[in-house]
Short mmCIF file of C-alpha atoms in Angstrom, two decimals:
data_model
loop_
_atom_site.label_atom_id
_atom_site.label_comp_id
_atom_site.label_asym_id
_atom_site.label_seq_id
_atom_site.Cartn_x
_atom_site.Cartn_y
_atom_site.Cartn_z
CA UNK A 737 30.58 9.74 14.81
CA UNK A 738 28.07 12.91 15.67
CA UNK A 739 24.69 13.00 14.46
CA UNK A 740 21.78 15.74 14.05
CA UNK A 741 19.16 13.37 14.58
CA UNK A 742 17.70 11.59 17.67
CA UNK A 743 19.77 13.73 20.12
CA UNK A 744 22.72 12.34 18.22
CA UNK A 745 22.49 8.56 19.37
CA UNK A 746 22.79 6.13 16.14
CA UNK A 747 20.07 3.52 15.59
CA UNK A 748 20.41 0.14 14.77
CA UNK A 749 17.71 0.51 12.03
CA UNK A 750 16.74 3.51 9.92
CA UNK A 751 13.18 3.64 8.27
CA UNK A 752 12.41 6.11 6.01
CA UNK A 753 8.64 6.74 5.84
CA UNK A 754 5.97 7.37 8.23
CA UNK A 755 3.26 5.71 6.43
CA UNK A 756 1.56 2.48 7.29
CA UNK A 757 4.24 0.35 5.59
CA UNK A 758 7.30 1.98 7.58
CA UNK A 759 4.98 2.00 10.71
CA UNK A 760 4.49 -1.45 10.53
CA UNK A 761 8.51 -2.20 10.11
CA UNK A 762 9.34 -0.04 13.00
CA UNK A 763 6.48 -1.39 15.41
CA UNK A 764 8.02 -5.08 14.64
CA UNK A 765 11.60 -4.25 14.73
CA UNK A 766 11.25 -2.38 17.98
CA UNK A 767 9.32 -4.84 19.50
CA UNK A 768 12.09 -7.39 18.57
CA UNK A 769 14.59 -4.94 20.42
CA UNK A 770 15.87 -2.96 17.90
CA UNK A 771 16.77 0.45 18.08
CA UNK A 772 14.46 2.34 15.19
CA UNK A 773 14.31 5.72 14.01
CA UNK A 774 11.53 6.25 11.64
CA UNK A 775 12.27 9.57 9.37
CA UNK A 776 9.67 11.30 7.13
CA UNK A 777 9.94 14.83 5.48
CA UNK A 778 6.07 15.62 5.97
CA UNK A 779 3.54 14.27 8.70
CA UNK A 780 2.80 10.62 9.63
CA UNK A 781 0.47 9.20 7.99
CA UNK A 782 0.19 12.26 5.79
CA UNK A 783 1.12 11.04 2.08
CA UNK A 784 -0.29 7.53 0.71
CA UNK A 785 -1.64 6.05 3.65
CA UNK A 786 -3.92 9.28 3.72
CA UNK A 787 -5.27 8.96 0.50
CA UNK A 788 -7.02 5.62 0.61
CA UNK A 789 -9.68 3.73 1.94
CA UNK A 790 -7.86 1.19 4.20
CA UNK A 791 -8.62 -2.30 2.30
CA UNK A 792 -7.63 -5.25 3.82
CA UNK A 793 -8.54 -7.47 0.10
CA UNK A 794 -8.16 -10.79 -0.91
CA UNK A 795 -11.12 -10.66 -3.36
CA UNK A 796 -8.81 -8.20 -5.86
CA UNK A 797 -5.83 -10.61 -6.03
CA UNK A 798 -5.35 -13.74 -8.46
CA UNK A 799 -3.29 -17.01 -6.75
CA UNK A 800 0.05 -16.39 -6.51
CA UNK A 801 2.64 -14.42 -4.09
CA UNK A 802 0.72 -11.18 -3.38
CA UNK A 803 -2.30 -13.19 -2.77
CA UNK A 804 -0.13 -15.34 -0.13
CA UNK A 805 1.13 -12.19 1.51
CA UNK A 806 -2.34 -10.92 2.03
CA UNK A 807 -3.68 -13.66 3.72
CA UNK A 808 -1.04 -13.81 6.09
CA UNK A 809 -1.48 -9.68 6.37
CA UNK A 810 -5.32 -10.12 6.84
CA UNK A 811 -4.79 -13.01 9.67
CA UNK A 812 -2.38 -10.43 11.49
CA UNK A 813 -4.77 -7.42 10.83
CA UNK A 814 -7.64 -9.56 13.03
CA UNK A 815 -5.00 -10.24 15.96
CA UNK A 816 -3.48 -6.70 15.85
CA UNK A 817 -6.40 -4.58 16.03
CA UNK A 818 -7.08 -6.18 19.36
CA UNK A 819 -3.62 -5.89 20.37
CA UNK A 820 -3.46 -2.27 19.47
CA UNK A 821 -6.74 -1.59 21.01
CA UNK A 822 -5.67 -3.21 24.33
CA UNK A 823 -1.76 -1.92 24.19
CA UNK A 824 -2.86 2.08 23.52
CA UNK A 825 -5.85 2.04 25.76
CA UNK A 826 -9.97 3.47 25.39
CA UNK A 827 -8.60 7.26 24.74
CA UNK A 828 -6.93 6.33 21.43
CA UNK A 829 -9.06 6.02 18.51
CA UNK A 830 -9.91 2.99 17.05
CA UNK A 831 -8.55 1.54 14.30
CA UNK A 832 -12.26 0.72 12.90
CA UNK A 833 -11.28 -2.72 12.27
CA UNK A 834 -14.28 -4.31 10.24
CA UNK A 835 -14.51 -7.43 8.57
CA UNK A 836 -17.36 -6.35 6.09
CA UNK A 837 -16.62 -8.70 3.19
CA UNK A 838 -16.60 -7.95 -0.44
CA UNK A 839 -18.91 -8.47 -3.32
CA UNK A 840 -18.00 -8.74 -6.58
CA UNK A 841 -20.68 -8.03 -9.19
CA UNK A 842 -20.88 -8.24 -13.15
CA UNK A 843 -23.85 -7.95 -15.62
CA UNK A 844 -22.65 -10.03 -18.57
CA UNK A 845 -22.50 -13.76 -19.28
CA UNK A 846 -18.82 -13.49 -20.33
CA UNK A 847 -17.92 -11.58 -17.16
CA UNK A 848 -19.47 -13.96 -14.83
CA UNK A 849 -17.17 -16.70 -16.50
CA UNK A 850 -14.32 -15.02 -16.05
CA UNK A 851 -15.21 -14.45 -12.31
CA UNK A 852 -16.06 -17.95 -11.64
CA UNK A 853 -12.57 -19.07 -13.20
CA UNK A 854 -10.76 -16.37 -11.17
CA UNK A 855 -12.84 -17.50 -7.72
CA UNK A 856 -11.85 -21.05 -8.70
CA UNK A 857 -8.19 -20.04 -8.59
CA UNK A 858 -8.45 -18.11 -5.31
CA UNK A 859 -10.43 -21.08 -3.40
CA UNK A 860 -7.34 -23.48 -4.46
CA UNK A 861 -5.23 -21.21 -2.78
CA UNK A 862 -7.20 -20.52 0.55
CA UNK A 863 -9.43 -17.77 -0.13
CA UNK A 864 -13.35 -17.75 1.13
CA UNK A 865 -15.07 -17.21 -2.37
CA UNK A 866 -18.58 -17.90 -2.67
CA UNK A 867 -20.67 -17.91 -6.03
CA UNK A 868 -24.12 -15.62 -5.50
CA UNK A 869 -26.62 -15.38 -8.27
CA UNK A 870 -28.06 -12.20 -9.30
CA UNK A 871 -30.70 -12.72 -6.55
CA UNK A 872 -28.36 -13.66 -3.87
CA UNK A 873 -26.47 -10.39 -4.92
CA UNK A 874 -29.36 -8.11 -4.40
CA UNK A 875 -29.80 -9.89 -1.06
CA UNK A 876 -26.45 -9.23 0.28
CA UNK A 877 -27.37 -5.37 -1.40
CA UNK A 878 -30.51 -4.75 -2.05
CA UNK A 879 -29.76 -1.48 -4.03
CA UNK A 880 -27.66 -3.13 -6.60
CA UNK A 881 -28.61 -2.59 -10.54
CA UNK A 882 -31.73 -4.96 -11.92
CA UNK A 883 -28.73 -5.89 -14.61
CA UNK A 884 -26.58 -7.54 -11.96
CA UNK A 885 -26.49 -11.31 -13.10
CA UNK A 886 -24.37 -12.37 -10.28
CA UNK A 887 -20.95 -12.37 -8.75
CA UNK A 888 -18.65 -13.55 -5.76
CA UNK A 889 -19.31 -12.87 -2.24
CA UNK A 890 -15.85 -12.55 -0.02
CA UNK A 891 -16.50 -12.84 3.32
CA UNK A 892 -12.62 -12.33 4.27
CA UNK A 893 -12.65 -8.55 2.76
CA UNK A 894 -12.19 -6.32 5.31
CA UNK A 895 -11.47 -2.32 6.01
CA UNK A 896 -9.46 -0.06 8.65
CA UNK A 897 -9.00 3.76 9.08
CA UNK A 898 -5.51 4.08 7.47
CA UNK A 899 -4.62 7.14 9.42
CA UNK A 900 -5.47 5.84 12.48
CA UNK A 901 -4.04 2.66 12.12
CA UNK A 902 -0.72 4.19 10.62
CA UNK A 903 -0.74 6.43 14.24
CA UNK A 904 -1.70 3.42 16.50
CA UNK A 905 1.31 1.18 14.61
CA UNK A 906 3.51 4.16 15.40
CA UNK A 907 2.43 4.96 18.92
CA UNK A 908 2.75 1.17 19.62
CA UNK A 909 6.41 1.57 18.05
CA UNK A 910 6.98 4.06 20.32
CA UNK A 911 5.93 2.48 23.26
CA UNK A 912 8.57 -0.15 22.47
CA UNK A 913 11.43 3.02 21.98
CA UNK A 914 11.18 3.55 18.65
CA UNK A 915 12.02 7.23 17.81
CA UNK A 916 9.79 8.95 15.09
CA UNK A 917 10.93 12.12 13.34
CA UNK A 918 8.75 13.71 11.11
CA UNK A 919 9.65 17.09 9.16
CA UNK A 920 13.36 15.42 8.58
CA UNK A 921 14.03 14.48 4.54
CA UNK A 922 16.71 12.06 3.75
CA UNK A 923 19.37 13.53 1.56
CA UNK A 924 22.12 10.88 0.83
CA UNK A 925 23.54 7.86 2.28
CA UNK A 926 26.39 7.18 4.69
CA UNK A 927 29.20 4.96 3.41
CA UNK A 928 31.63 2.48 5.64
CA UNK A 929 35.12 2.27 4.14
CA UNK A 930 34.08 -1.17 2.68
CA UNK A 931 31.13 0.65 0.63
CA UNK A 932 27.94 -0.58 2.95
CA UNK A 933 25.39 2.12 3.88
CA UNK A 934 25.72 3.23 7.95
CA UNK A 935 23.57 5.54 7.73
CA UNK A 936 21.60 8.56 6.18
CA UNK A 937 22.43 12.21 5.51
CA UNK A 938 19.05 14.14 6.64
CA UNK A 939 17.88 17.76 6.52
CA UNK A 940 18.68 17.81 10.37
CA UNK A 941 22.25 16.28 10.00
CA UNK A 942 23.54 12.74 10.23
CA UNK A 943 22.38 9.65 11.32
CA UNK A 944 24.37 6.50 11.55
CA UNK A 945 22.61 2.99 11.38
CA UNK A 946 23.10 -0.77 11.24
CA UNK A 947 20.74 -0.90 8.19
CA UNK A 948 18.25 1.55 6.38
CA UNK A 949 14.71 0.22 5.23
CA UNK A 950 13.12 2.20 2.50
CA UNK A 951 9.58 2.56 2.81
CA UNK A 952 8.59 5.84 1.10
CA UNK A 953 6.02 4.34 -0.67
CA UNK A 954 5.76 6.31 -4.60
CA UNK A 955 8.71 8.25 -3.51
CA UNK A 956 10.69 5.12 -2.30
CA UNK A 957 12.26 5.51 -6.11
CA UNK A 958 13.94 9.12 -5.45
CA UNK A 959 14.88 8.03 -1.83
CA UNK A 960 16.97 5.09 -3.43
CA UNK A 961 18.47 7.41 -5.77
CA UNK A 962 19.44 9.87 -3.16
CA UNK A 963 20.84 6.86 -1.29
CA UNK A 964 23.37 5.52 -4.48
CA UNK A 965 20.72 2.50 -5.49
CA UNK A 966 17.71 1.75 -7.80
CA UNK A 967 14.20 0.86 -7.43
CA UNK A 968 11.90 0.71 -10.03
CA UNK A 969 8.64 1.97 -8.34
CA UNK A 970 6.62 4.96 -10.18
CA UNK A 971 3.56 6.82 -9.01
CA UNK A 972 0.40 5.93 -9.88
CA UNK A 973 -2.29 8.42 -9.42
CA UNK A 974 -6.14 7.28 -7.86
CA UNK A 975 -9.20 9.24 -7.04
CA UNK A 976 -12.27 8.54 -4.78
CA UNK A 977 -15.23 10.88 -4.27
CA UNK A 978 -16.99 11.07 -0.98
CA UNK A 979 -20.52 11.58 -0.79
CA UNK A 980 -22.76 13.81 1.66
CA UNK A 981 -23.66 11.40 4.82
CA UNK A 982 -26.58 9.20 4.97
CA UNK A 983 -28.63 6.63 6.33
CA UNK A 984 -26.36 3.03 5.18
CA UNK A 985 -27.42 1.30 1.91
CA UNK A 986 -24.09 -0.14 1.04
CA UNK A 987 -23.38 -2.69 3.48
CA UNK A 988 -20.18 -4.78 1.73
CA UNK A 989 -17.20 -3.18 -0.33
CA UNK A 990 -19.27 -3.58 -3.53
CA UNK A 991 -17.07 -3.40 -6.82
CA UNK A 992 -17.56 -4.58 -10.61
CA UNK A 993 -15.57 -7.15 -12.49
CA UNK A 994 -13.34 -4.91 -13.79
CA UNK A 995 -12.00 -3.97 -10.91
CA UNK A 996 -9.14 -6.99 -10.74
CA UNK A 997 -8.12 -6.18 -14.42
CA UNK A 998 -7.42 -3.04 -13.35
CA UNK A 999 -5.20 -3.57 -10.42
CA UNK A 1000 -3.04 -5.89 -12.65
CA UNK A 1001 -2.77 -3.71 -15.65
CA UNK A 1002 0.68 -2.36 -16.52
CA UNK A 1003 -1.10 0.37 -18.72
CA UNK A 1004 -0.06 4.39 -17.96
CA UNK A 1005 -3.38 5.46 -19.74
CA UNK A 1006 -6.58 6.18 -17.72
CA UNK A 1007 -8.39 3.07 -16.03
CA UNK A 1008 -11.78 3.45 -14.07
CA UNK A 1009 -13.67 0.38 -12.59
CA UNK A 1010 -16.79 0.78 -9.75
CA UNK A 1011 -15.49 0.59 -6.19
CA UNK A 1012 -18.06 1.38 -3.76
CA UNK A 1013 -18.41 1.14 0.13
CA UNK A 1014 -19.74 3.08 3.03
CA UNK A 1015 -18.29 4.56 5.96
CA UNK A 1016 -18.63 4.57 9.91
CA UNK A 1017 -19.38 8.34 9.45
CA UNK A 1018 -22.17 7.46 6.79
CA UNK A 1019 -20.55 8.76 3.39
CA UNK A 1020 -19.89 6.75 0.48
CA UNK A 1021 -16.51 6.46 -0.62
CA UNK A 1022 -16.68 5.94 -5.04
CA UNK A 1023 -13.54 4.69 -6.81
CA UNK A 1024 -11.60 3.81 -8.58
CA UNK A 1025 -9.40 5.06 -10.72
CA UNK A 1026 -5.80 4.47 -11.85
CA UNK A 1027 -3.48 6.54 -14.66
CA UNK A 1028 0.45 7.16 -14.43
CA UNK A 1029 0.88 10.93 -14.85
CA UNK A 1030 4.19 11.24 -12.92
CA UNK A 1031 3.03 13.31 -9.46
CA UNK A 1032 0.65 15.39 -11.28
CA UNK A 1033 -1.75 16.37 -8.39
CA UNK A 1034 -4.26 18.75 -10.32
CA UNK A 1035 -7.60 17.25 -10.68
CA UNK A 1036 -9.30 16.06 -13.74
CA UNK A 1037 -13.07 16.57 -14.29
CA UNK A 1038 -13.63 13.74 -16.56
CA UNK A 1039 -12.08 11.07 -13.85
CA UNK A 1040 -14.74 12.17 -11.57
CA UNK A 1041 -17.45 11.64 -14.51
CA UNK A 1042 -16.14 8.36 -15.53
CA UNK A 1043 -15.74 6.97 -11.71
CA UNK A 1044 -19.46 8.48 -11.17
CA UNK A 1045 -20.85 6.69 -14.34
CA UNK A 1046 -19.57 3.10 -13.35
CA UNK A 1047 -20.50 3.65 -9.65
CA UNK A 1048 -24.30 4.47 -10.79
CA UNK A 1049 -24.10 1.63 -13.25
CA UNK A 1050 -24.03 -0.63 -9.91
CA UNK A 1051 -25.73 1.62 -7.55
CA UNK A 1052 -28.31 3.25 -9.44
CA UNK A 1053 -29.37 5.42 -6.09
CA UNK A 1054 -25.82 7.46 -6.34
CA UNK A 1055 -27.43 9.33 -9.25
CA UNK A 1056 -29.46 11.18 -6.93
CA UNK A 1057 -26.59 11.57 -4.27
CA UNK A 1058 -24.75 14.53 -3.71
CA UNK A 1059 -20.91 14.64 -3.64
CA UNK A 1060 -19.49 16.80 -1.22
CA UNK A 1061 -15.60 16.04 -2.02
CA UNK A 1062 -12.90 13.88 -4.23
CA UNK A 1063 -9.57 13.25 -3.06
CA UNK A 1064 -6.54 11.68 -5.16
CA UNK A 1065 -3.06 10.11 -4.03
CA UNK A 1066 -0.28 8.61 -5.44
CA UNK A 1067 0.00 4.77 -5.06
CA UNK A 1068 3.69 2.84 -5.12
CA UNK A 1069 3.42 1.43 -8.79
CA UNK A 1070 5.75 -1.66 -9.26
CA UNK A 1071 6.26 -3.19 -13.21
CA UNK A 1072 5.40 -6.52 -12.18
CA UNK A 1073 2.93 -6.24 -9.20
CA UNK A 1074 4.46 -7.39 -6.39
CA UNK A 1075 6.36 -5.11 -3.43
CA UNK A 1076 9.72 -5.09 -2.62
CA UNK A 1077 10.69 -6.67 0.55
CA UNK A 1078 14.36 -7.46 1.17
CA UNK A 1079 17.90 -6.43 1.01
CA UNK A 1080 19.44 -4.31 -2.06
CA UNK A 1081 21.19 -6.89 -3.90
CA UNK A 1082 24.14 -4.07 -4.50
CA UNK A 1083 24.30 -1.98 -1.81
CA UNK A 1084 25.05 -3.51 1.80
CA UNK A 1085 23.05 -2.26 4.18
CA UNK A 1086 19.67 -0.78 2.35
CA UNK A 1087 16.77 -2.42 2.51
CA UNK A 1088 13.39 -1.94 0.93
CA UNK A 1089 9.43 -2.22 1.85
CA UNK A 1090 7.83 -0.61 -0.64
CA UNK A 1091 5.85 -1.26 -4.01
CA UNK A 1092 2.67 -2.58 -2.80
CA UNK A 1093 0.49 0.01 -5.22
CA UNK A 1094 -2.78 0.00 -3.43
CA UNK A 1095 -2.36 -2.86 -1.21
CA UNK A 1096 0.01 -1.20 1.23
CA UNK A 1097 -2.55 -1.01 4.05
CA UNK A 1098 -3.85 -4.87 3.60
CA UNK A 1099 -0.43 -6.12 3.31
CA UNK A 1100 1.69 -3.86 6.09
CA UNK A 1101 1.58 -6.37 9.18
CA UNK A 1102 3.08 -9.47 7.18
CA UNK A 1103 5.26 -6.77 5.36
CA UNK A 1104 6.58 -5.79 8.61
CA UNK A 1105 7.19 -8.82 9.65
CA UNK A 1106 9.16 -10.02 6.94
CA UNK A 1107 11.44 -7.37 7.52
CA UNK A 1108 12.08 -7.70 10.70
CA UNK A 1109 12.49 -11.64 10.25
CA UNK A 1110 15.07 -11.04 7.32
CA UNK A 1111 17.08 -8.00 9.58
CA UNK A 1112 17.13 -10.39 12.46
CA UNK A 1113 17.35 -13.72 11.06
CA UNK A 1114 14.26 -15.00 12.30
CA UNK A 1115 11.74 -17.77 10.34
CA UNK A 1116 9.75 -15.78 8.05
CA UNK A 1117 5.73 -16.40 7.74
CA UNK A 1118 5.76 -16.40 4.38
CA UNK A 1119 8.70 -17.52 1.54
CA UNK A 1120 10.11 -14.14 1.22
CA UNK A 1121 11.97 -14.87 -2.25
CA UNK A 1122 9.34 -13.79 -4.71
CA UNK A 1123 9.75 -10.15 -3.13
CA UNK A 1124 13.44 -9.83 -3.26
CA UNK A 1125 14.84 -6.77 -5.12
CA UNK A 1126 17.15 -9.53 -7.30
CA UNK A 1127 14.02 -11.15 -8.71
CA UNK A 1128 14.30 -11.50 -12.50
CA UNK A 1129 11.27 -9.44 -13.56
CA UNK A 1130 13.26 -6.33 -11.89
CA UNK A 1131 16.85 -7.53 -12.81
CA UNK A 1132 15.74 -7.52 -16.18
CA UNK A 1133 14.67 -3.79 -15.87
CA UNK A 1134 17.93 -2.43 -13.90
CA UNK A 1135 19.76 0.12 -15.98
CA UNK A 1136 23.44 0.12 -16.87
CA UNK A 1137 24.92 2.98 -15.09
CA UNK A 1138 28.25 4.40 -16.26
CA UNK A 1139 30.62 6.52 -14.00
CA UNK A 1140 29.42 9.94 -15.38
CA UNK A 1141 26.12 8.97 -13.51
CA UNK A 1142 27.75 7.80 -10.21
CA UNK A 1143 26.24 9.57 -7.38
CA UNK A 1144 28.49 11.23 -4.49
CA UNK A 1145 27.82 9.46 -1.24
CA UNK A 1146 29.40 10.81 1.74
CA UNK A 1147 31.71 8.15 3.74
CA UNK A 1148 31.81 7.48 7.35
CA UNK A 1149 35.24 8.51 7.38
CA UNK A 1150 34.34 12.40 6.39
CA UNK A 1151 35.49 11.72 2.66
CA UNK A 1152 33.46 10.91 -0.34
CA UNK A 1153 33.62 7.88 -2.77
CA UNK A 1154 31.66 6.99 -5.89
CA UNK A 1155 28.45 5.21 -5.67
CA UNK A 1156 26.48 3.81 -8.75
CA UNK A 1157 23.08 5.98 -8.79
CA UNK A 1158 20.15 4.12 -10.63
CA UNK A 1159 18.45 5.99 -13.54
CA UNK A 1160 14.81 6.01 -12.56
CA UNK A 1161 12.77 4.53 -15.54
#
């Protein structure tokens, strides 16, 4: 068939989304010899990946599948940072992989008891979690508030510069033969005579493919709908404050004990917790907030005020620090707090790599490896079943779709056929 993307050539795999997760999928597939085309309606690394802090965390995850994936991915990042530097050379910016460690602090005895219980479970799962007294916490972070009673130090926590890391993964994928097309929007799916998804229609023409991987972050639900499928990804908005540059006074990623609960909450209302860390440029990043307001990108002063108060409660010196800007972004939220990594249960040829919420940067390498292993029949590094698109916690949410709601999907033969269209929650 004639295609309008990638010079008219078909791809083995089309990856929809040029953020950190899509980039990791493209690199893993391309380096395994697969012909990959990455499509994004905007610029690479310009959406969710550009509006986070680049966290590589195990401290904010309880025992279970997400932590299992995080531990594998954390080890992968340590190796990957060196691989990318060697492969791309000194002229390419550093991904700034920094194993700075995390420090969770609390100011109440009940909070300390809850944190100890969480840390015990994490240690049993393979996390380095070291209990510290208030005095020991202030040895790690001298500017902590005097009310801090204690906490847990997580030496494994790390960070990368998310935009550079995304661009580096894409550059590596290109070196392995991948094609990256920005400014190209996916508008629908191509179907074979047997109903299988065999490519995509786009704003630049049709592109045939053996498989399509949706890695479009919080927009994955809409992309899935256009392809005639369903995935319950919703946007969850987060905001970050950025101070003016200063001499380094925050040495770890430091957050209060409420952060873990916020990451696991299903509530749509505003939730804030103190998350404070320095950057190599001397600024301090202050988070975090979570709220479900769709794709509303209007900043709210009350959100910034909540975050600032919580940060000052952990580091009082911040009360005298100027904030030079704030930014917000949308994270891909899943109702059961696990990413979707694997084949669509109803549409052959469609795969997902989405729903990581705020953990996409940290989980990207393992996600890419899982997608590549599944598509190429290789052994996965971690059990893929908890992340399957047909897991019970998602199957229970799948809507019934009537014939009147069926989508029109273009067939590879040039005719059209009906395909069920998922109703977005």
